[in-house]
Structures are given as structure tokens and as C-alpha cells.
Coordinates of C-alpha atoms in Angstrom, one line a residue:
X1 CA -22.0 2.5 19.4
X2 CA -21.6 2.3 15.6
X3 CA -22.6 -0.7 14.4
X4 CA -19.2 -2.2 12.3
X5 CA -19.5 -3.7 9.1
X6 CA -16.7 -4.2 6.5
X7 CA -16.3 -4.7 2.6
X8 CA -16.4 -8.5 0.6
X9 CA -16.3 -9.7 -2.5
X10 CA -17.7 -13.8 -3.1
X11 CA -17.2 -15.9 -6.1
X12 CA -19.1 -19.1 -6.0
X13 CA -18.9 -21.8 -9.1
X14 CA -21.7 -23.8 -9.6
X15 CA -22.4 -27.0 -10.8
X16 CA -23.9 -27.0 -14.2
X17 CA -25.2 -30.4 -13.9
X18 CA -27.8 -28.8 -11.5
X19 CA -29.6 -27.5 -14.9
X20 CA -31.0 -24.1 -15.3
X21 CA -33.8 -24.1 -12.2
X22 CA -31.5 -25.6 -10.2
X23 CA -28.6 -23.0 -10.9
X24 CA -31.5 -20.1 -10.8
X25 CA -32.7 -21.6 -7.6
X26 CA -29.4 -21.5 -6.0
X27 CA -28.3 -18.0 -7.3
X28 CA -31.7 -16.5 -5.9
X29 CA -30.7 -18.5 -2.5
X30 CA -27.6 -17.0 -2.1
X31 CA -28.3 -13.2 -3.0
X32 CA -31.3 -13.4 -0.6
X33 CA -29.5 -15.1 2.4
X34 CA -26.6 -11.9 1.6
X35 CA -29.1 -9.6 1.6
X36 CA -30.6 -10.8 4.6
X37 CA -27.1 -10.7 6.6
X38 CA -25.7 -7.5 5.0
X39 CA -26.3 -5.1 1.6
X40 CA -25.1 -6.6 -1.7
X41 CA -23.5 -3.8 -3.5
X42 CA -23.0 -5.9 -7.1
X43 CA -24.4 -8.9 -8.8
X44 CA -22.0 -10.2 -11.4
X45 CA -23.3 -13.4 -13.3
X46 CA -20.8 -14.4 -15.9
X47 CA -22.8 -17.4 -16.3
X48 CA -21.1 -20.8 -18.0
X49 CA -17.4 -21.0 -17.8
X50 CA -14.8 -23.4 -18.7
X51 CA -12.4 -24.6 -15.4
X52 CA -8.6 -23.8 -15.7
X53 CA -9.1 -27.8 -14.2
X54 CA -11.9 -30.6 -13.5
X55 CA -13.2 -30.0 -10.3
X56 CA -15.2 -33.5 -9.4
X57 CA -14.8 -34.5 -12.6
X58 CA -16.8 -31.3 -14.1
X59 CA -14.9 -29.3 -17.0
X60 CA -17.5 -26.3 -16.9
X61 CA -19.1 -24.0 -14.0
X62 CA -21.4 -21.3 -13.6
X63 CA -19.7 -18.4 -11.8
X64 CA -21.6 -15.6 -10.1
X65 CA -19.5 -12.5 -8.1
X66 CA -20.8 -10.8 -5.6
X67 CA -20.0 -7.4 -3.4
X68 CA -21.5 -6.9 -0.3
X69 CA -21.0 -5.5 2.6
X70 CA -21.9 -7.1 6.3
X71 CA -20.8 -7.7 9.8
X72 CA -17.3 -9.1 10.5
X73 CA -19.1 -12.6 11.6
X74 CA -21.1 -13.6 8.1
X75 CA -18.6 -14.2 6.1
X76 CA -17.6 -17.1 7.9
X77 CA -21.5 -18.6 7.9
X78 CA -21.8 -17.8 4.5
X79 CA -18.7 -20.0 3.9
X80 CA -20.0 -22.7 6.0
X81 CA -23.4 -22.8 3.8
X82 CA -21.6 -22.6 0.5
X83 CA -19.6 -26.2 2.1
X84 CA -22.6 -27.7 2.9
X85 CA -24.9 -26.8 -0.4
X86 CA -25.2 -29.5 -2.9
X87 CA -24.2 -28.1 -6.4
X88 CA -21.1 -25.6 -5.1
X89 CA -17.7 -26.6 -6.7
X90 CA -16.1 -23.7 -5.4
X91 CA -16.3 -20.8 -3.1
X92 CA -14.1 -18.2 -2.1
X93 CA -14.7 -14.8 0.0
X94 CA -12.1 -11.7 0.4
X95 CA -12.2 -8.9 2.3
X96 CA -11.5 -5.8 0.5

């Protein structure tokens, strides 16, 4: 049997009180736990970003994108990490 695996696209907002290791560190965290569950297709940092609105009383974000494509079941642990990992502001995954 085929193994199934579908198409998603994550944007994640960090922090930027984390600093630049800490941003680094979490970027490097989250492409290797993706790669581990599925193959990342694209890697978009567009780096420091002003919010449309404060988010926990932050005005600025780092934003990375990310492709990928994995079983039907990750997306929903990955969603679950990004919940519980200090420094996220905001995540969201689509399927394409």
C-alpha cells in the first residue's frame, strides 16, 4: 500500500524578544522536527516584520514560511508543539 502524504504550507511568527540565538535556535528546531516528520520543499525567512496588531503586547515578529510535505497526522503535532513553545506568537498550517 502507498504510503499517503499530502501538501502544507506553515507560517510561524516569532517573538523577537527571544534575540537572534534564540530566534536561530527556534528556526533550526522547527525545520529539523519537519524534516524529521516529512520533506520540506521551501524555506522562506522574511525575517523582522511589523504586526497588522500587538500580539502580547509585541509590535514586531519574525516570520518564517515553510512547504512541506508529510503524513495526514503531523500537521496536527506540529501545531500542538508550536502551542506549547515559548517564543511563538502565532502559527498557522494549510493544506494546499
Amino acid at each position: 500500500m502507498p504510503k499517503v502524504t499530502a501538501n502544507y504550507e506553515t507560517v510561524v511568527i516569532f517573538n523577537t524578544k527571544l534575540g537572534e540565538e534564540g530566534i536561530a535556535a527556534n528556526v533550526e528546531k522547527f525545520k529539523s522536527l519537519i524534516s524529521e516528520n516529512g520533506t520540506i520543499t521551501n524555506v522562506d525567512e522574511w525575517g523582522k516584520r511589523k504586526l497588522a496588531y500587538a500580539i502580547e503586547d509585541e509590535t514586531e515578529g519574525y516570520y518564517m514560511l515553510v512547504e512541506f510535505t508529510s503524513a495526514p497526522e503531523f500537521p496536527a503535532e506540529l501545531d500542538r508543539i508550536y502551542k506549547i513553545t515559548d517564543g511563538v506568537l502565532r502559527s498557522m498550517i494549510i493544506a494546499k
